[in-house]
Amino acid sequence: MTASLIPTLPGHYYTDPTIFTREQSRIFERMWICAARAADLPKPGSFRTVEIGRESVVIVRGRDGMLRAFLNVCRHRGAKLCTEAGGEVRRAIQCPYHAWTYGLDGRLIAAPNLTKMPDIDRVEYGLITVHLREWIGYVWVCLADEPPSFSEVTGAVTERLGDLGAIDSYEIESLDVGRRITYDVRANWKLIVENFMECYHCATIHPELTEVLPEFADGYAAQYYVGHGAEFGTGIQGFTVDGSEGFAKLPGVTDDQDRRYYAITVKPQVFVNLVPDHIILHRMYPVAADRTIVECDWLYSRQVVESGRDVSRSVELFHRVNVQDFDACERCQPAMGSRAYARGGVLVPSEHHIGAFHEWVTDRLGDAVID
């Protein structure tokens, strides 16, 4: 192989159920995962459920206003407690099978005939706690018994922008969701990450994006350069589908950040897109070797959302980008099982940084991966 080309992962890394299961246990069940927008749980009793790795997790806001996360499993016979994606309970979470009932702090508080079982420790038989952190307005959870340092998350910002404080200017925690779209992508999660990390494809499949960000047509993604933001093209007024004016820039955005787009990959499942007047954040949830659910939030200032202003032109730009990207990933997925891709493909120079992602994956999986 020439110096211009370096190898990708072999095709079976994108199709093998054994590898997928190992990714779930060694990556998604050990790392910090972005699970929900904190504002989606506005008051005591609000809950959200999310599938992480092979587990169902329920996130709930307690009577004290604090958010907590638990495995969504009754300690009695293992029934799933909350079957809806979200909602509200009054004062407790009750199992629909045998009515074991848990406080919003996870403690067992009631069950049929519980008073006749005085030896039951209500804390010990409470819900299994999942580690939880809040950052940039989102709830992050970790299933590991001993979670890694949260710097694995924040370090991605430093690595990309050169300074953790650079993201603070956008005050993401203060923004509101103007639009949320969920995509069911028939492709392996790694194909989606790889696609987001490079722009070699941009001139081919993203005509609207390259019109707004002309430098992307040269094939180098913003993530290729530490601290660099892709500049809006001449005559482009805003990050919208037709380049027309968007909204006033967010209050903390600096002059250096104005009229620029920054992209951050937070492994293993978050993409953060920063533009002056709004933020686009993707969360990925792999459900099979060839299927990934992607939830995408468009975040705007509270004034924009509460006033009911039309956000469709800015939403449409990245919605088209998403559809174009996911279509490309779905086009690749069937070929991952082809003998033509048995040894993988190649990365050109503008994609060489994806090689570091592949090394990260194989390091996480360890030496038991099938060759």
Tab-separated table of C-alpha atoms in Angstrom:
chain	number	residue	atom	x	y	z
A	1	MET	CA	0.000	0.000	0.000
A	2	THR	CA	1.273	3.472	-0.868
A	3	ALA	CA	1.910	6.230	1.674
A	4	SER	CA	-1.180	8.057	0.418
A	5	LEU	CA	-3.477	5.221	1.454
A	6	ILE	CA	-3.895	3.559	4.840
A	7	PRO	CA	-6.240	0.618	5.556
A	8	THR	CA	-9.650	0.768	7.179
A	9	LEU	CA	-11.083	-1.823	9.520
A	10	PRO	CA	-11.973	-5.110	7.802
A	11	GLY	CA	-15.577	-5.491	6.724
A	12	HIS	CA	-16.584	-7.942	9.462
A	13	TYR	CA	-16.124	-5.221	12.088
A	14	TYR	CA	-19.350	-3.743	10.716
A	15	THR	CA	-21.384	-6.959	10.426
A	16	ASP	CA	-20.254	-9.544	12.970
A	17	PRO	CA	-22.767	-9.949	15.832
A	18	THR	CA	-19.965	-11.092	18.165
A	19	ILE	CA	-18.025	-7.889	17.568
A	20	PHE	CA	-21.188	-5.819	18.003
A	21	THR	CA	-21.922	-7.479	21.351
A	22	ARG	CA	-18.358	-6.828	22.449
A	23	GLU	CA	-18.717	-3.159	21.445
A	24	GLN	CA	-21.857	-2.912	23.545
A	25	SER	CA	-20.147	-4.379	26.609
A	26	ARG	CA	-16.706	-2.788	26.244
A	27	ILE	CA	-17.609	0.607	24.790
A	28	PHE	CA	-21.238	1.609	25.350
A	29	GLU	CA	-21.568	-0.033	28.773
A	30	ARG	CA	-18.266	1.366	30.073
A	31	MET	CA	-18.160	4.942	28.788
A	32	TRP	CA	-20.124	8.124	29.473
A	33	ILE	CA	-23.170	8.165	27.176
A	34	CYS	CA	-25.306	11.200	26.377
A	35	ALA	CA	-28.788	10.008	27.276
A	36	ALA	CA	-31.271	12.913	27.440
A	37	ARG	CA	-31.747	16.659	27.423
A	38	ALA	CA	-32.090	17.729	31.066
A	39	ALA	CA	-34.912	20.122	30.174
A	40	ASP	CA	-36.948	17.131	28.958
A	41	LEU	CA	-37.340	16.204	32.633
A	42	PRO	CA	-38.751	19.506	33.901
A	43	LYS	CA	-40.343	18.577	37.241
A	44	PRO	CA	-40.383	15.917	39.968
A	45	GLY	CA	-41.653	12.636	38.564
A	46	SER	CA	-40.596	13.383	34.987
A	47	PHE	CA	-38.806	10.393	33.494
A	48	ARG	CA	-37.099	9.304	30.295
A	49	THR	CA	-35.991	5.820	29.279
A	50	VAL	CA	-33.057	5.084	27.006
A	51	GLU	CA	-31.452	1.902	25.685
A	52	ILE	CA	-27.701	1.883	26.334
A	53	GLY	CA	-25.701	-1.135	25.315
A	54	ARG	CA	-27.765	-4.129	26.390
A	55	GLU	CA	-29.481	-2.263	29.228
A	56	SER	CA	-32.590	-0.119	29.607
A	57	VAL	CA	-32.008	2.922	31.805
A	58	VAL	CA	-34.639	5.170	33.379
A	59	ILE	CA	-33.722	8.752	34.248
A	60	VAL	CA	-36.031	10.496	36.701
A	61	ARG	CA	-36.182	13.847	38.469
A	62	GLY	CA	-36.653	13.421	42.211
A	63	ARG	CA	-38.740	15.358	44.699
A	64	ASP	CA	-35.557	17.249	45.591
A	65	GLY	CA	-35.140	18.381	41.981
A	66	MET	CA	-32.118	16.153	41.406
A	67	LEU	CA	-31.799	13.864	38.393
A	68	ARG	CA	-31.006	10.203	39.021
A	69	ALA	CA	-30.596	7.196	36.745
A	70	PHE	CA	-31.381	3.555	37.419
A	71	LEU	CA	-31.479	0.290	35.557
A	72	ASN	CA	-35.061	-0.008	34.346
A	73	VAL	CA	-35.540	-3.388	36.004
A	74	CYS	CA	-37.688	-4.432	38.960
A	75	ARG	CA	-35.634	-6.129	41.664
A	76	HIS	CA	-38.374	-8.694	42.315
A	77	ARG	CA	-38.729	-10.689	39.085
A	78	GLY	CA	-37.002	-8.500	36.526
A	79	ALA	CA	-39.978	-6.864	34.843
A	80	LYS	CA	-39.340	-3.666	32.906
A	81	LEU	CA	-40.601	-0.804	35.039
A	82	CYS	CA	-41.128	2.039	32.564
A	83	THR	CA	-42.141	0.935	29.094
A	84	GLU	CA	-42.703	4.378	27.561
A	85	ALA	CA	-39.944	6.601	26.153
A	86	GLY	CA	-40.891	9.302	28.625
A	87	GLY	CA	-43.619	10.606	30.834
A	88	GLU	CA	-44.428	11.488	34.414
A	89	VAL	CA	-45.133	9.502	37.559
A	90	ARG	CA	-46.762	10.963	40.635
A	91	ARG	CA	-44.586	10.067	43.593
A	92	ALA	CA	-43.111	6.684	42.783
A	93	ILE	CA	-42.262	4.132	40.101
A	94	GLN	CA	-44.429	1.021	40.331
A	95	CYS	CA	-43.753	-2.282	38.621
A	96	PRO	CA	-46.758	-3.208	36.442
A	97	TYR	CA	-46.255	-6.930	37.208
A	98	HIS	CA	-46.340	-7.353	41.031
A	99	ALA	CA	-46.606	-3.699	42.122
A	100	TRP	CA	-43.239	-3.429	43.823
A	101	THR	CA	-42.950	0.330	44.224
A	102	TYR	CA	-39.839	2.505	44.310
A	103	GLY	CA	-39.336	6.084	45.412
A	104	LEU	CA	-37.855	8.588	42.988
A	105	ASP	CA	-34.587	8.086	44.856
A	106	GLY	CA	-34.679	4.375	43.901
A	107	ARG	CA	-35.491	3.048	47.386
A	108	LEU	CA	-38.045	0.248	47.704
A	109	ILE	CA	-41.007	1.830	49.486
A	110	ALA	CA	-43.896	-0.607	49.038
A	111	ALA	CA	-44.903	-4.046	47.823
A	112	PRO	CA	-47.800	-6.408	48.443
A	113	ASN	CA	-47.317	-8.002	51.888
A	114	LEU	CA	-44.073	-6.130	52.437
A	115	THR	CA	-44.886	-5.606	56.117
A	116	LYS	CA	-44.851	-9.383	56.531
A	117	MET	CA	-41.255	-9.442	55.282
A	118	PRO	CA	-39.484	-7.271	57.892
A	119	ASP	CA	-36.065	-8.669	57.040
A	120	ILE	CA	-36.041	-7.050	53.567
A	121	ASP	CA	-33.564	-4.172	53.347
A	122	ARG	CA	-35.386	-1.500	51.334
A	123	VAL	CA	-32.145	0.117	50.203
A	124	GLU	CA	-30.464	-3.137	49.222
A	125	TYR	CA	-33.533	-4.141	47.221
A	126	GLY	CA	-33.944	-0.715	45.715
A	127	LEU	CA	-33.225	0.083	42.081
A	128	ILE	CA	-29.688	-0.324	40.750
A	129	THR	CA	-28.106	3.128	40.451
A	130	VAL	CA	-26.421	4.287	37.257
A	131	HIS	CA	-23.774	7.036	37.409
A	132	LEU	CA	-25.038	10.394	36.140
A	133	ARG	CA	-23.509	13.757	35.217
A	134	GLU	CA	-24.959	16.890	33.637
A	135	TRP	CA	-22.978	18.826	31.049
A	136	ILE	CA	-23.980	21.352	28.357
A	137	GLY	CA	-27.608	20.832	29.326
A	138	TYR	CA	-27.580	17.076	28.708
A	139	VAL	CA	-27.721	14.084	31.022
A	140	TRP	CA	-24.747	11.746	30.652
A	141	VAL	CA	-24.819	8.300	32.228
A	142	CYS	CA	-22.288	5.535	32.669
A	143	LEU	CA	-23.141	1.892	33.344
A	144	ALA	CA	-19.680	0.946	34.583
A	145	ASP	CA	-19.259	0.103	38.262
A	146	GLU	CA	-16.362	2.558	38.305
A	147	PRO	CA	-16.897	5.188	35.604
A	148	PRO	CA	-13.964	6.681	33.721
A	149	SER	CA	-13.006	10.295	34.284
A	150	PHE	CA	-15.470	12.686	32.674
A	151	SER	CA	-12.431	14.193	30.963
A	152	GLU	CA	-12.973	11.480	28.334
A	153	VAL	CA	-15.971	13.602	27.316
A	154	THR	CA	-14.671	17.121	27.857
A	155	GLY	CA	-11.272	16.184	26.430
A	156	ALA	CA	-12.881	15.777	23.015
A	157	VAL	CA	-13.684	19.483	23.075
A	158	THR	CA	-10.117	20.422	24.012
A	159	GLU	CA	-8.736	18.106	21.347
A	160	ARG	CA	-10.956	19.664	18.690
A	161	LEU	CA	-11.150	23.349	19.687
A	162	GLY	CA	-7.830	23.624	21.520
A	163	ASP	CA	-9.542	25.020	24.635
A	164	LEU	CA	-12.386	23.605	26.728
A	165	GLY	CA	-13.596	27.123	27.430
A	166	ALA	CA	-14.318	27.693	23.743
A	167	ILE	CA	-17.556	25.729	23.994
A	168	ASP	CA	-18.719	27.750	27.005
A	169	SER	CA	-19.287	30.767	24.750
A	170	TYR	CA	-22.309	29.033	23.232
A	171	GLU	CA	-24.004	28.545	26.644
A	172	ILE	CA	-25.583	25.331	25.360
A	173	GLU	CA	-27.174	24.527	28.714
A	174	SER	CA	-29.312	27.690	28.440
A	175	LEU	CA	-30.718	26.869	24.988
A	176	ASP	CA	-34.051	25.246	24.142
A	177	VAL	CA	-34.867	22.487	21.666
A	178	GLY	CA	-36.427	24.086	18.591
A	179	ARG	CA	-36.710	20.815	16.667
A	180	ARG	CA	-35.894	17.154	17.295
A	181	ILE	CA	-35.754	14.528	14.568
A	182	THR	CA	-35.107	10.820	15.129
A	183	TYR	CA	-33.545	8.803	12.312
A	184	ASP	CA	-33.557	5.012	12.025
A	185	VAL	CA	-30.365	4.315	10.085
A	186	ARG	CA	-29.748	0.877	8.588
A	187	ALA	CA	-26.007	1.058	9.078
A	188	ASN	CA	-23.348	0.234	11.648
A	189	TRP	CA	-22.636	3.015	14.124
A	190	LYS	CA	-18.957	3.193	13.130
A	191	LEU	CA	-19.857	4.014	9.527
A	192	ILE	CA	-21.826	7.008	10.834
A	193	VAL	CA	-18.923	8.191	13.007
A	194	GLU	CA	-16.456	7.838	10.145
A	195	ASN	CA	-18.753	9.768	7.815
A	196	PHE	CA	-19.071	12.638	10.285
A	197	MET	CA	-15.296	12.833	10.741
A	198	GLU	CA	-14.441	13.440	7.085
A	199	CYS	CA	-15.503	15.733	4.262
A	200	TYR	CA	-13.982	13.893	1.321
A	201	HIS	CA	-17.586	13.144	0.375
A	202	CYS	CA	-18.926	16.674	0.858
A	203	ALA	CA	-18.539	17.942	-2.699
A	204	THR	CA	-20.281	14.815	-3.986
A	205	ILE	CA	-23.360	14.570	-1.774
A	206	HIS	CA	-23.742	17.882	0.139
A	207	PRO	CA	-24.466	20.666	-2.379
A	208	GLU	CA	-26.339	22.820	0.166
A	209	LEU	CA	-23.634	22.472	2.822
A	210	THR	CA	-20.754	23.277	0.483
A	211	GLU	CA	-22.634	26.331	-0.748
A	212	VAL	CA	-22.707	27.654	2.817
A	213	LEU	CA	-19.210	26.345	3.721
A	214	PRO	CA	-17.240	26.456	0.432
A	215	GLU	CA	-13.999	25.144	1.908
A	216	PHE	CA	-15.695	21.800	2.533
A	217	ALA	CA	-15.744	21.242	-1.213
A	218	ASP	CA	-11.956	20.767	-1.011
A	219	GLY	CA	-12.486	17.577	0.993
A	220	TYR	CA	-11.022	18.579	4.366
A	221	ALA	CA	-13.446	18.518	7.280
A	222	ALA	CA	-13.292	21.154	10.007
A	223	GLN	CA	-12.201	18.425	12.411
A	224	TYR	CA	-9.007	17.965	10.430
A	225	TYR	CA	-7.525	21.129	11.976
A	226	VAL	CA	-7.385	21.793	15.723
A	227	GLY	CA	-9.122	25.057	16.550
A	228	HIS	CA	-10.248	25.755	12.991
A	229	GLY	CA	-13.835	26.627	12.145
A	230	ALA	CA	-15.050	26.459	8.557
A	231	GLU	CA	-15.895	29.979	7.396
A	232	PHE	CA	-19.212	30.893	5.822
A	233	GLY	CA	-18.973	31.712	2.128
A	234	THR	CA	-19.068	35.232	0.698
A	235	GLY	CA	-22.655	36.406	0.506
A	236	ILE	CA	-23.867	33.741	2.930
A	237	GLN	CA	-25.882	35.402	5.672
A	238	GLY	CA	-26.676	32.449	7.914
A	239	PHE	CA	-26.379	28.697	8.444
A	240	THR	CA	-29.594	27.995	6.544
A	241	VAL	CA	-30.568	25.817	3.610
A	242	ASP	CA	-30.439	28.769	1.193
A	243	GLY	CA	-27.784	30.843	2.964
A	244	SER	CA	-30.367	33.408	4.015
A	245	GLU	CA	-30.274	35.239	7.317
A	246	GLY	CA	-30.652	33.176	10.474
A	247	PHE	CA	-30.992	34.625	13.969
A	248	ALA	CA	-28.863	36.958	16.048
A	249	LYS	CA	-25.709	35.246	17.220
A	250	LEU	CA	-25.846	33.727	20.680
A	251	PRO	CA	-24.805	36.293	23.318
A	252	GLY	CA	-21.522	34.658	24.303
A	253	VAL	CA	-20.267	33.868	20.814
A	254	THR	CA	-17.040	35.760	20.179
A	255	ASP	CA	-16.117	37.688	17.049
A	256	ASP	CA	-13.612	34.951	16.192
A	257	GLN	CA	-16.401	32.351	16.349
A	258	ASP	CA	-18.883	34.378	14.333
A	259	ARG	CA	-19.618	33.163	10.771
A	260	ARG	CA	-17.860	29.876	11.465
A	261	TYR	CA	-18.885	26.249	11.870
A	262	TYR	CA	-17.175	23.881	14.315
A	263	ALA	CA	-17.750	20.132	14.575
A	264	ILE	CA	-16.794	17.928	17.518
A	265	THR	CA	-16.937	14.146	17.784
A	266	VAL	CA	-17.373	12.916	21.353
A	267	LYS	CA	-16.723	9.183	21.247
A	268	PRO	CA	-18.549	6.947	21.104
A	269	GLN	CA	-21.908	8.504	20.175
A	270	VAL	CA	-22.187	12.295	20.135
A	271	PHE	CA	-21.642	14.905	17.424
A	272	VAL	CA	-21.740	18.585	18.372
A	273	ASN	CA	-22.126	21.185	15.618
A	274	LEU	CA	-21.558	24.814	16.614
A	275	VAL	CA	-22.723	27.779	14.534
A	276	PRO	CA	-23.228	31.358	15.736
A	277	ASP	CA	-27.002	31.282	16.229
A	278	HIS	CA	-27.797	27.648	17.081
A	279	ILE	CA	-26.363	24.256	17.993
A	280	ILE	CA	-27.037	20.867	16.410
A	281	LEU	CA	-26.370	17.830	18.599
A	282	HIS	CA	-26.608	14.203	17.494
A	283	ARG	CA	-26.878	11.219	19.854
A	284	MET	CA	-26.437	7.698	18.456
A	285	TYR	CA	-27.784	4.483	19.939
A	286	PRO	CA	-26.635	1.281	18.195
A	287	VAL	CA	-29.323	-1.408	18.347
A	288	ALA	CA	-27.781	-3.982	15.975
A	289	ALA	CA	-24.639	-4.435	13.918
A	290	ASP	CA	-26.506	-2.965	10.958
A	291	ARG	CA	-28.908	-0.535	12.662
A	292	THR	CA	-28.448	2.696	14.627
A	293	ILE	CA	-30.993	5.134	16.046
A	294	VAL	CA	-29.832	8.756	15.780
A	295	GLU	CA	-31.592	11.513	17.708
A	296	CYS	CA	-30.784	15.030	16.513
A	297	ASP	CA	-31.583	18.235	18.429
A	298	TRP	CA	-31.577	21.746	16.991
A	299	LEU	CA	-30.994	24.157	19.909
A	300	TYR	CA	-31.810	27.871	19.839
A	301	SER	CA	-31.979	30.712	22.318
A	302	ARG	CA	-35.005	30.584	24.593
A	303	GLN	CA	-36.294	33.803	23.043
A	304	VAL	CA	-36.298	32.273	19.550
A	305	VAL	CA	-38.162	29.147	20.667
A	306	GLU	CA	-40.677	30.856	22.967
A	307	SER	CA	-41.513	33.489	20.334
A	308	GLY	CA	-42.402	30.759	17.843
A	309	ARG	CA	-40.032	32.074	15.209
A	310	ASP	CA	-39.626	29.960	12.084
A	311	VAL	CA	-36.561	27.725	12.435
A	312	SER	CA	-37.315	25.615	9.366
A	313	ARG	CA	-34.593	27.038	7.095
A	314	SER	CA	-31.800	26.283	9.562
A	315	VAL	CA	-33.299	22.882	10.444
A	316	GLU	CA	-33.666	21.996	6.780
A	317	LEU	CA	-29.970	22.534	6.045
A	318	PHE	CA	-28.682	19.943	8.478
A	319	HIS	CA	-31.682	17.676	8.038
A	320	ARG	CA	-30.687	17.399	4.370
A	321	VAL	CA	-27.080	16.775	5.429
A	322	ASN	CA	-28.277	14.027	7.788
A	323	VAL	CA	-30.412	12.345	5.140
A	324	GLN	CA	-27.601	12.539	2.599
A	325	ASP	CA	-25.076	11.128	5.076
A	326	PHE	CA	-27.304	8.341	6.346
A	327	ASP	CA	-28.212	7.326	2.810
A	328	ALA	CA	-24.494	7.045	2.039
A	329	CYS	CA	-23.892	4.940	5.160
A	330	GLU	CA	-26.810	2.670	4.256
A	331	ARG	CA	-25.326	2.280	0.775
A	332	CYS	CA	-22.060	1.096	2.328
A	333	GLN	CA	-23.511	-1.283	4.915
A	334	PRO	CA	-24.414	-4.194	2.576
A	335	ALA	CA	-20.910	-4.147	1.088
A	336	MET	CA	-19.316	-4.615	4.510
A	337	GLY	CA	-20.195	-8.310	4.135
A	338	SER	CA	-18.845	-8.579	0.590
A	339	ARG	CA	-15.660	-10.503	-0.127
A	340	ALA	CA	-14.527	-7.330	-1.926
A	341	TYR	CA	-14.363	-5.661	1.497
A	342	ALA	CA	-13.118	-8.647	3.497
A	343	ARG	CA	-9.812	-6.876	4.138
A	344	GLY	CA	-11.438	-3.472	4.308
A	345	GLY	CA	-10.979	-0.394	2.190
A	346	VAL	CA	-8.570	2.531	2.250
A	347	LEU	CA	-8.358	6.047	3.642
A	348	VAL	CA	-6.971	8.879	1.505
A	349	PRO	CA	-4.809	11.605	3.152
A	350	SER	CA	-7.755	13.830	4.136
A	351	GLU	CA	-9.238	10.805	5.930
A	352	HIS	CA	-6.100	9.560	7.678
A	353	HIS	CA	-7.324	10.884	11.038
A	354	ILE	CA	-10.092	8.249	10.905
A	355	GLY	CA	-7.312	5.707	11.382
A	356	ALA	CA	-6.962	6.952	14.970
A	357	PHE	CA	-10.667	6.196	15.508
A	358	HIS	CA	-10.140	2.662	14.210
A	359	GLU	CA	-7.206	2.185	16.596
A	360	TRP	CA	-9.380	3.450	19.442
A	361	VAL	CA	-12.075	0.893	18.570
A	362	THR	CA	-9.695	-2.050	18.377
A	363	ASP	CA	-7.963	-1.031	21.619
A	364	ARG	CA	-11.347	-0.982	23.372
A	365	LEU	CA	-12.355	-4.354	21.991
A	366	GLY	CA	-9.161	-6.077	23.094
A	367	ASP	CA	-7.587	-9.229	21.747
A	368	ALA	CA	-10.693	-11.416	21.489
A	369	VAL	CA	-11.917	-9.915	18.209
A	370	ILE	CA	-12.296	-12.418	15.378
A	371	ASP	CA	-9.763	-11.796	12.602
